[in-house]
mmCIF file of C-alpha atoms in Angstrom:
data_model
loop_
_atom_site.group_PDB
_atom_site.id
_atom_site.type_symbol
_atom_site.label_atom_id
_atom_site.label_comp_id
_atom_site.label_asym_id
_atom_site.label_seq_id
_atom_site.Cartn_x
_atom_site.Cartn_y
_atom_site.Cartn_z
ATOM 1 C CA MET A 1 116.162 121.275 106.807
ATOM 2 C CA ALA A 2 113.165 120.266 104.718
ATOM 3 C CA ASP A 3 110.265 117.888 105.120
ATOM 4 C CA THR A 4 111.264 114.273 104.471
ATOM 5 C CA LEU A 5 109.287 111.269 103.286
ATOM 6 C CA ILE A 6 109.571 108.093 105.368
ATOM 7 C CA TRP A 7 108.256 104.750 104.138
ATOM 8 C CA THR A 8 107.009 102.309 106.784
ATOM 9 C CA GLY A 9 107.018 98.538 106.626
ATOM 10 C CA SER A 10 104.532 96.491 108.617
ATOM 11 C CA TYR A 11 103.179 93.101 109.579
ATOM 12 C CA THR A 12 99.709 92.514 108.163
ATOM 13 C CA ALA A 13 96.998 89.963 108.909
ATOM 14 C CA ASP A 14 98.874 87.107 107.198
ATOM 15 C CA SER A 15 101.525 87.403 109.923
ATOM 16 C CA GLY A 16 99.141 88.223 112.766
ATOM 17 C CA GLY A 17 99.765 91.972 112.509
ATOM 18 C CA ASN A 18 97.576 95.055 112.280
ATOM 19 C CA GLY A 19 99.244 96.795 109.332
ATOM 20 C CA LYS A 20 97.825 97.160 105.838
ATOM 21 C CA GLY A 21 101.024 97.337 103.770
ATOM 22 C CA ILE A 22 103.599 100.026 102.989
ATOM 23 C CA GLY A 23 102.748 103.328 104.639
ATOM 24 C CA ALA A 24 104.043 106.867 104.180
ATOM 25 C CA LEU A 25 104.921 109.494 106.793
ATOM 26 C CA LEU A 26 106.037 113.094 106.486
ATOM 27 C CA ALA A 27 108.896 113.942 108.857
ATOM 28 C CA ARG A 28 109.075 117.651 109.634
ATOM 29 C CA PRO A 29 112.149 119.542 110.916
ATOM 30 C CA ASP A 30 110.488 119.922 114.337
ATOM 31 C CA GLY A 31 110.446 116.121 114.712
ATOM 32 C CA SER A 32 106.723 115.685 114.167
ATOM 33 C CA LEU A 33 105.424 112.936 111.906
ATOM 34 C CA GLU A 34 102.357 113.369 109.730
ATOM 35 C CA PRO A 35 100.652 110.249 108.331
ATOM 36 C CA LEU A 36 100.238 110.408 104.555
ATOM 37 C CA GLY A 37 98.215 107.213 104.252
ATOM 38 C CA LEU A 38 98.674 103.781 102.746
ATOM 39 C CA ALA A 39 101.139 103.818 99.846
ATOM 40 C CA ALA A 40 100.660 100.192 98.761
ATOM 41 C CA ALA A 41 98.353 97.490 100.100
ATOM 42 C CA CYS A 42 100.425 94.309 100.324
ATOM 43 C CA ASP A 43 101.090 91.415 102.675
ATOM 44 C CA SER A 44 103.661 91.909 105.463
ATOM 45 C CA PRO A 45 106.277 94.148 103.825
ATOM 46 C CA SER A 46 108.477 93.703 106.889
ATOM 47 C CA PHE A 47 111.544 95.485 105.508
ATOM 48 C CA LEU A 48 112.033 98.075 102.779
ATOM 49 C CA ALA A 49 114.788 99.606 100.674
ATOM 50 C CA VAL A 50 114.829 102.571 98.295
ATOM 51 C CA HIS A 51 116.562 102.761 94.915
ATOM 52 C CA PRO A 52 119.414 105.332 95.033
ATOM 53 C CA ALA A 53 118.331 107.185 91.879
ATOM 54 C CA LEU A 54 114.815 106.093 90.873
ATOM 55 C CA PRO A 55 111.401 106.516 92.571
ATOM 56 C CA VAL A 56 111.320 102.789 93.336
ATOM 57 C CA VAL A 57 110.816 100.972 96.635
ATOM 58 C CA TYR A 58 111.619 97.313 97.325
ATOM 59 C CA ALA A 59 109.864 95.209 99.957
ATOM 60 C CA VAL A 60 110.333 91.706 101.319
ATOM 61 C CA HIS A 61 106.958 90.045 101.927
ATOM 62 C CA GLU A 62 108.043 87.898 104.848
ATOM 63 C CA HIS A 63 105.138 85.455 105.158
ATOM 64 C CA ALA A 64 104.601 85.139 101.387
ATOM 65 C CA GLN A 65 108.349 84.521 100.855
ATOM 66 C CA THR A 66 108.651 87.028 98.001
ATOM 67 C CA VAL A 67 110.305 90.339 97.155
ATOM 68 C CA GLY A 68 108.229 93.039 95.459
ATOM 69 C CA VAL A 69 109.110 96.165 93.480
ATOM 70 C CA TYR A 70 106.981 99.331 93.674
ATOM 71 C CA ARG A 71 107.222 102.546 91.653
ATOM 72 C CA ARG A 72 106.080 105.877 93.061
ATOM 73 C CA SER A 73 103.201 107.275 91.034
ATOM 74 C CA GLY A 74 103.423 110.974 90.135
ATOM 75 C CA SER A 75 104.049 113.513 92.878
ATOM 76 C CA GLY A 76 101.954 111.657 95.483
ATOM 77 C CA VAL A 77 102.908 108.788 97.757
ATOM 78 C CA THR A 78 101.046 106.009 95.951
ATOM 79 C CA LEU A 79 103.254 103.036 95.105
ATOM 80 C CA GLU A 80 102.293 100.809 92.188
ATOM 81 C CA PRO A 81 103.729 97.317 91.566
ATOM 82 C CA LEU A 82 106.504 97.234 88.978
ATOM 83 C CA GLY A 83 106.144 93.720 87.620
ATOM 84 C CA GLU A 84 105.269 90.541 89.490
ATOM 85 C CA ALA A 85 106.785 89.690 92.861
ATOM 86 C CA TRP A 86 109.773 87.349 92.703
ATOM 87 C CA ALA A 87 110.270 84.245 94.827
ATOM 88 C CA ALA A 88 112.546 84.669 97.845
ATOM 89 C CA GLY A 89 113.197 82.256 100.710
ATOM 90 C CA ALA A 90 111.510 81.282 103.959
ATOM 91 C CA ALA A 91 110.893 84.300 106.215
ATOM 92 C CA ALA A 92 112.595 86.792 103.883
ATOM 93 C CA CYS A 93 113.294 89.506 106.448
ATOM 94 C CA HIS A 94 115.678 92.085 104.970
ATOM 95 C CA VAL A 95 116.368 93.766 101.636
ATOM 96 C CA ALA A 96 119.170 96.166 100.694
ATOM 97 C CA VAL A 97 119.967 97.974 97.428
ATOM 98 C CA ASP A 98 123.387 98.408 95.869
ATOM 99 C CA PRO A 99 124.393 102.124 96.081
ATOM 100 C CA ARG A 100 124.821 102.112 92.285
ATOM 101 C CA GLY A 101 121.384 100.594 91.720
ATOM 102 C CA ARG A 102 122.632 97.420 90.014
ATOM 103 C CA PHE A 103 121.161 94.761 92.298
ATOM 104 C CA LEU A 104 119.340 93.830 95.515
ATOM 105 C CA VAL A 105 120.362 91.461 98.278
ATOM 106 C CA VAL A 106 117.666 89.671 100.291
ATOM 107 C CA ALA A 107 118.345 87.811 103.562
ATOM 108 C CA CYS A 108 116.015 85.010 104.647
ATOM 109 C CA TRP A 109 115.755 84.130 108.323
ATOM 110 C CA GLY A 110 113.743 80.952 107.835
ATOM 111 C CA ASP A 111 116.125 78.972 105.645
ATOM 112 C CA GLY A 112 119.323 81.041 105.784
ATOM 113 C CA GLN A 113 119.360 81.934 102.100
ATOM 114 C CA VAL A 114 121.130 85.036 100.806
ATOM 115 C CA LEU A 115 119.700 85.953 97.404
ATOM 116 C CA LEU A 116 120.903 88.368 94.717
ATOM 117 C CA TYR A 117 118.462 90.048 92.307
ATOM 118 C CA GLU A 118 119.945 92.013 89.420
ATOM 119 C CA LEU A 119 118.035 95.103 88.303
ATOM 120 C CA ASP A 120 117.325 96.628 84.907
ATOM 121 C CA ALA A 121 117.514 100.310 83.958
ATOM 122 C CA ASP A 122 113.989 100.914 85.295
ATOM 123 C CA GLY A 123 114.790 99.404 88.693
ATOM 124 C CA ALA A 124 112.771 96.248 88.014
ATOM 125 C CA ILE A 125 114.143 92.808 88.879
ATOM 126 C CA ALA A 126 115.742 91.101 85.888
ATOM 127 C CA SER A 127 117.269 87.940 87.384
ATOM 128 C CA ARG A 128 117.634 85.947 90.606
ATOM 129 C CA ARG A 129 120.738 84.166 91.840
ATOM 130 C CA GLU A 130 121.380 82.052 94.910
ATOM 131 C CA VAL A 131 124.687 82.244 96.749
ATOM 132 C CA GLU A 132 126.792 79.705 98.572
ATOM 133 C CA PRO A 133 125.024 78.549 101.762
ATOM 134 C CA SER A 134 126.523 79.226 105.173
ATOM 135 C CA ARG A 135 128.298 76.563 107.193
ATOM 136 C CA ASP A 136 128.252 76.579 110.987
ATOM 137 C CA PRO A 137 131.815 77.560 112.042
ATOM 138 C CA TYR A 138 131.287 75.874 115.403
ATOM 139 C CA ASP A 139 130.169 72.550 113.830
ATOM 140 C CA ALA A 140 127.130 72.601 116.092
ATOM 141 C CA GLY A 141 124.645 71.607 113.405
ATOM 142 C CA ARG A 142 122.556 74.743 113.975
ATOM 143 C CA PRO A 143 120.213 76.117 111.278
ATOM 144 C CA SER A 144 121.438 79.068 109.223
ATOM 145 C CA ARG A 145 119.513 82.326 109.878
ATOM 146 C CA ALA A 146 120.597 85.032 107.426
ATOM 147 C CA HIS A 147 119.279 88.367 108.643
ATOM 148 C CA ALA A 148 120.740 91.570 107.154
ATOM 149 C CA THR A 149 122.989 93.089 104.488
ATOM 150 C CA LEU A 150 125.348 96.086 104.590
ATOM 151 C CA PHE A 151 127.085 97.655 101.578
ATOM 152 C CA LEU A 152 130.596 98.487 102.752
ATOM 153 C CA GLN A 153 132.579 101.611 101.934
ATOM 154 C CA ASP A 154 135.176 99.562 100.015
ATOM 155 C CA GLY A 155 132.535 98.223 97.608
ATOM 156 C CA ARG A 156 132.135 94.823 99.206
ATOM 157 C CA ILE A 157 128.980 93.456 100.866
ATOM 158 C CA MET A 158 128.614 92.064 104.393
ATOM 159 C CA THR A 159 125.767 89.821 105.556
ATOM 160 C CA THR A 160 124.889 88.532 109.003
ATOM 161 C CA ASP A 161 123.853 85.013 109.980
ATOM 162 C CA LEU A 162 122.515 84.986 113.524
ATOM 163 C CA GLY A 163 122.042 81.196 113.495
ATOM 164 C CA HIS A 164 125.705 80.554 112.723
ATOM 165 C CA ASP A 165 127.126 83.605 114.586
ATOM 166 C CA LEU A 166 128.758 84.573 111.326
ATOM 167 C CA LEU A 167 129.621 87.696 109.337
ATOM 168 C CA ARG A 168 130.105 86.903 105.637
ATOM 169 C CA VAL A 169 131.824 89.200 103.121
ATOM 170 C CA TRP A 170 131.095 89.172 99.395
ATOM 171 C CA ASP A 171 132.311 90.635 96.106
ATOM 172 C CA TYR A 172 129.785 91.416 93.394
ATOM 173 C CA VAL A 173 130.785 90.055 89.984
ATOM 174 C CA PRO A 174 128.460 91.268 87.187
ATOM 175 C CA GLY A 175 126.886 88.352 85.379
ATOM 176 C CA LYS A 176 127.949 85.909 88.104
ATOM 177 C CA GLY A 177 126.499 87.299 91.343
ATOM 178 C CA LEU A 178 128.061 87.311 94.797
ATOM 179 C CA GLU A 179 131.357 85.528 95.367
ATOM 180 C CA ALA A 180 132.634 84.761 98.869
ATOM 181 C CA ALA A 181 135.411 87.139 99.974
ATOM 182 C CA GLY A 182 135.836 86.168 103.628
ATOM 183 C CA GLU A 183 134.004 85.569 106.863
ATOM 184 C CA LEU A 184 134.338 86.229 110.582
ATOM 185 C CA ALA A 185 132.810 84.165 113.365
ATOM 186 C CA LEU A 186 131.545 86.059 116.423
ATOM 187 C CA PRO A 187 131.243 84.395 119.843
ATOM 188 C CA LYS A 188 129.044 81.313 119.837
ATOM 189 C CA ASP A 189 125.323 81.933 120.418
ATOM 190 C CA SER A 190 125.707 85.714 120.227
ATOM 191 C CA GLY A 191 123.418 86.005 117.173
ATOM 192 C CA PRO A 192 124.650 88.855 114.912
ATOM 193 C CA ARG A 193 121.531 90.592 113.569
ATOM 194 C CA HIS A 194 121.869 94.144 112.158
ATOM 195 C CA LEU A 195 124.909 96.286 111.438
ATOM 196 C CA ALA A 196 126.090 99.800 110.566
ATOM 197 C CA GLN A 197 129.406 101.269 109.372
ATOM 198 C CA ARG A 198 131.138 104.331 110.791
ATOM 199 C CA GLN A 199 133.028 106.855 108.673
ATOM 200 C CA ASP A 200 136.379 105.326 109.703
ATOM 201 C CA GLY A 201 135.355 101.950 108.263
ATOM 202 C CA THR A 202 134.527 100.236 111.561
ATOM 203 C CA VAL A 203 131.424 98.056 111.362
ATOM 204 C CA PHE A 204 129.248 97.791 114.470
ATOM 205 C CA VAL A 205 127.109 94.669 114.797
ATOM 206 C CA VAL A 206 124.279 94.218 117.283
ATOM 207 C CA THR A 207 123.815 90.652 118.545
ATOM 208 C CA GLU A 208 120.216 89.615 119.074
ATOM 209 C CA TYR A 209 120.812 86.826 121.590
ATOM 210 C CA SER A 210 123.645 88.119 123.780
ATOM 211 C CA ILE A 211 122.471 91.785 123.616
ATOM 212 C CA GLU A 212 125.957 93.061 122.756
ATOM 213 C CA VAL A 213 127.638 95.271 120.174
ATOM 214 C CA ALA A 214 130.692 94.002 118.324
ATOM 215 C CA ALA A 215 133.130 96.295 116.519
ATOM 216 C CA VAL A 216 134.910 94.746 113.534
ATOM 217 C CA ARG A 217 137.425 96.283 111.156
ATOM 218 C CA ALA A 218 139.257 95.220 107.999
ATOM 219 C CA GLY A 219 143.037 94.900 108.170
ATOM 220 C CA THR A 220 145.511 95.765 105.446
ATOM 221 C CA ASP A 221 144.796 92.390 103.819
ATOM 222 C CA GLY A 222 141.070 93.193 103.674
ATOM 223 C CA ARG A 223 140.094 90.517 106.186
ATOM 224 C CA PHE A 224 137.839 91.602 109.030
ATOM 225 C CA GLU A 225 138.887 91.138 112.646
ATOM 226 C CA LEU A 226 136.987 91.525 115.893
ATOM 227 C CA VAL A 227 138.155 94.727 117.606
ATOM 228 C CA SER A 228 135.872 94.659 120.638
ATOM 229 C CA ILE A 229 132.573 93.310 121.923
ATOM 230 C CA GLY A 230 130.610 94.373 124.982
ATOM 231 C CA PRO A 231 127.160 94.913 126.460
ATOM 232 C CA ALA A 232 124.719 97.007 124.461
ATOM 233 C CA GLY A 233 122.992 98.431 127.522
ATOM 234 C CA ALA A 234 123.801 100.069 130.813
ATOM 235 C CA SER A 235 121.325 97.859 132.708
ATOM 236 C CA GLU A 236 121.049 94.109 133.152
ATOM 237 C CA VAL A 237 119.518 91.917 130.473
ATOM 238 C CA SER A 238 116.032 90.631 131.344
ATOM 239 C CA ASP A 239 114.530 87.257 130.462
ATOM 240 C CA GLY A 240 112.920 87.479 127.034
ATOM 241 C CA ASP A 241 115.090 90.351 125.817
ATOM 242 C CA ALA A 242 116.129 90.388 122.168
ATOM 243 C CA ALA A 243 118.201 93.120 120.538
ATOM 244 C CA ALA A 244 116.860 94.441 117.247
ATOM 245 C CA GLU A 245 118.330 97.443 115.430
ATOM 246 C CA ILE A 246 121.518 99.513 115.620
ATOM 247 C CA ALA A 247 121.872 103.038 114.239
ATOM 248 C CA LEU A 248 124.701 105.576 114.478
ATOM 249 C CA SER A 249 124.646 109.314 115.029
ATOM 250 C CA PRO A 250 125.769 111.288 111.940
ATOM 251 C CA ASP A 251 128.976 112.368 113.673
ATOM 252 C CA GLY A 252 129.846 108.780 114.592
ATOM 253 C CA ARG A 253 130.078 109.526 118.308
ATOM 254 C CA HIS A 254 127.089 107.488 119.474
ATOM 255 C CA ALA A 255 125.282 104.253 118.702
ATOM 256 C CA TYR A 256 121.654 103.449 119.470
ATOM 257 C CA VAL A 257 120.443 99.887 120.050
ATOM 258 C CA GLY A 258 116.820 98.827 120.440
ATOM 259 C CA VAL A 259 116.054 95.992 122.864
ATOM 260 C CA ARG A 260 112.698 94.240 122.703
ATOM 261 C CA GLY A 261 111.228 92.715 125.837
ATOM 262 C CA SER A 262 112.498 95.288 128.320
ATOM 263 C CA ASN A 263 111.592 97.848 125.596
ATOM 264 C CA ARG A 264 114.505 100.234 125.781
ATOM 265 C CA ILE A 265 116.835 102.245 123.609
ATOM 266 C CA CYS A 266 120.453 101.865 124.684
ATOM 267 C CA THR A 267 122.793 104.778 123.999
ATOM 268 C CA LEU A 268 126.495 103.946 123.647
ATOM 269 C CA ARG A 269 129.445 106.329 123.374
ATOM 270 C CA ILE A 270 132.021 105.440 120.703
ATOM 271 C CA THR A 271 135.618 106.278 121.521
ATOM 272 C CA ASP A 272 138.911 105.629 119.744
ATOM 273 C CA GLY A 273 142.074 104.445 121.430
ATOM 274 C CA PRO A 274 145.466 106.147 121.205
ATOM 275 C CA ALA A 275 146.597 106.865 117.670
ATOM 276 C CA GLY A 276 147.810 103.742 115.961
ATOM 277 C CA ASP A 277 146.472 101.116 118.359
ATOM 278 C CA GLY A 278 143.393 100.420 116.170
ATOM 279 C CA ALA A 279 141.093 100.214 119.185
ATOM 280 C CA THR A 280 137.496 101.334 119.012
ATOM 281 C CA ARG A 281 135.495 101.096 122.216
ATOM 282 C CA LEU A 282 131.804 101.347 122.971
ATOM 283 C CA GLU A 283 130.686 102.457 126.400
ATOM 284 C CA PRO A 284 127.020 102.106 127.407
ATOM 285 C CA VAL A 285 125.884 105.519 128.661
ATOM 286 C CA ALA A 286 122.223 105.080 129.571
ATOM 287 C CA ASP A 287 119.081 103.121 128.725
ATOM 288 C CA THR A 288 115.884 105.004 127.882
ATOM 289 C CA PRO A 289 112.390 103.465 127.860
ATOM 290 C CA SER A 290 111.393 103.222 124.211
ATOM 291 C CA GLY A 291 107.872 104.509 124.884
ATOM 292 C CA GLY A 292 106.057 101.482 123.469
ATOM 293 C CA ASP A 293 106.038 97.701 123.148
ATOM 294 C CA TRP A 294 108.576 95.740 121.094
ATOM 295 C CA PRO A 295 110.884 98.326 119.435
ATOM 296 C CA ARG A 296 111.663 96.403 116.259
ATOM 297 C CA HIS A 297 113.339 99.180 114.278
ATOM 298 C CA HIS A 298 114.438 102.792 114.692
ATOM 299 C CA LEU A 299 115.712 105.657 112.584
ATOM 300 C CA VAL A 300 118.103 108.499 113.459
ATOM 301 C CA HIS A 301 117.203 111.482 111.295
ATOM 302 C CA GLU A 302 117.993 115.212 111.527
ATOM 303 C CA GLY A 303 118.503 115.222 115.297
ATOM 304 C CA TRP A 304 115.520 112.991 116.071
ATOM 305 C CA LEU A 305 115.113 109.324 116.943
ATOM 306 C CA HIS A 306 111.979 107.617 115.588
ATOM 307 C CA VAL A 307 111.190 104.208 117.126
ATOM 308 C CA ALA A 308 108.808 101.708 115.492
ATOM 309 C CA HIS A 309 106.960 99.520 118.001
ATOM 310 C CA GLU A 310 105.563 96.386 116.413
ATOM 311 C CA ARG A 311 103.237 95.357 119.255
ATOM 312 C CA SER A 312 101.922 98.706 120.528
ATOM 313 C CA ASN A 313 101.244 99.839 116.950
ATOM 314 C CA ASP A 314 103.043 103.171 117.086
ATOM 315 C CA VAL A 315 106.081 105.226 116.195
ATOM 316 C CA VAL A 316 107.506 107.223 119.107
ATOM 317 C CA THR A 317 109.828 110.180 118.534
ATOM 318 C CA PHE A 318 112.620 111.459 120.792
ATOM 319 C CA SER A 319 114.883 114.459 120.442
ATOM 320 C CA LEU A 320 118.620 113.726 120.609
ATOM 321 C CA ASP A 321 120.921 115.896 122.698
ATOM 322 C CA PRO A 322 123.773 116.949 120.375
ATOM 323 C CA GLU A 323 126.407 116.690 123.109
ATOM 324 C CA SER A 324 125.438 113.726 125.278
ATOM 325 C CA GLY A 325 123.648 111.913 122.456
ATOM 326 C CA LEU A 326 120.894 110.907 124.863
ATOM 327 C CA PRO A 327 117.242 110.692 123.762
ATOM 328 C CA ALA A 328 114.847 113.082 125.502
ATOM 329 C CA GLY A 329 111.087 112.892 125.573
ATOM 330 C CA PRO A 330 109.244 111.159 124.102
ATOM 331 C CA ALA A 331 108.300 114.211 122.073
ATOM 332 C CA ALA A 332 105.493 112.621 120.039
ATOM 333 C CA ARG A 333 103.628 109.379 119.372
ATOM 334 C CA LEU A 334 101.970 108.368 116.105
ATOM 335 C CA GLU A 335 99.613 105.390 115.862
ATOM 336 C CA THR A 336 100.208 103.023 112.943
ATOM 337 C CA GLY A 337 99.597 99.300 112.515
ATOM 338 C CA SER A 338 102.416 96.903 113.503
ATOM 339 C CA PRO A 339 105.339 98.970 112.138
ATOM 340 C CA THR A 340 108.489 96.969 111.377
ATOM 341 C CA ALA A 341 110.742 99.344 109.418
ATOM 342 C CA LEU A 342 111.327 103.079 108.879
ATOM 343 C CA VAL A 343 113.204 104.035 105.711
ATOM 344 C CA VAL A 344 113.944 107.527 104.419
ATOM 345 C CA GLY A 345 112.433 107.987 100.960
ATOM 346 C CA GLY A 346 113.760 111.425 99.978
ATOM 347 C CA SER A 347 111.993 114.760 99.693
ATOM 348 C CA ALA A 348 108.244 114.719 100.135
#
């Protein structure tokens, strides 16, 4: 294992945070994190994504309602703007990059927009396209709250809408943008937020409001169905709790869910049913104190769990037991202003 670069998003003064912009950390094989300084001073880059082939980082500026492109300068960690920021939507909160580097998808919590930005050969934004707005499947008249994007193994794209309790599936058509390819409603008022896909194709979705994890899977016709849904944690939900991030272990045996409020990391065991029954089950194993206040995002990397705490201004690191999957520690704590995202950036 080698040292790894991790980019950090943050909330800055425009959003009431203590961050300064996009930061850089060096993750060492022993789990320690070394601060490398401020990579780019910018306003509230609350979520980040990295181009799959170029030294380019994308950031949604949540309060400013824009998406920015930054190119890494030389061998250091300085990021320089690559063109002007492009308009996004209200409370743009998530950005994801196509694995082939052709386009970005931005989700906007404030107005529910899902936006597509096509990229040029340098990784810069070349065009912006809006997609079909979400409709509340429960006809409750609730506002749309798009929140995250996942590029699926079959080449399609899935987005979450926690306001409409909806998973939406898209096809990318060059020159046209995203075209609707299906949707799946989760239980009303569950609030699907973030999601991750296992090697077998199962997608696990953490629900912000109900503090659950749903497992969904595509059938032979390509349409997704709900396989199971159950509590994210082993302990009771407390008033003010809100689930945040979900991450999977590399071997696909465990899932980790962050819960703000009670400030815990929930470890779940993933098991498969008898051959042919299509069942995938998640069993809460244990809840571990996250070591800080308001665990907004976390990263599983090389046997370690790094947890970004927005309100206690730190990243706390745990070791992960390879058999039980449980976090142990905390092993280390690094102070940094209002961290909101941790994204692997490649070799340092």
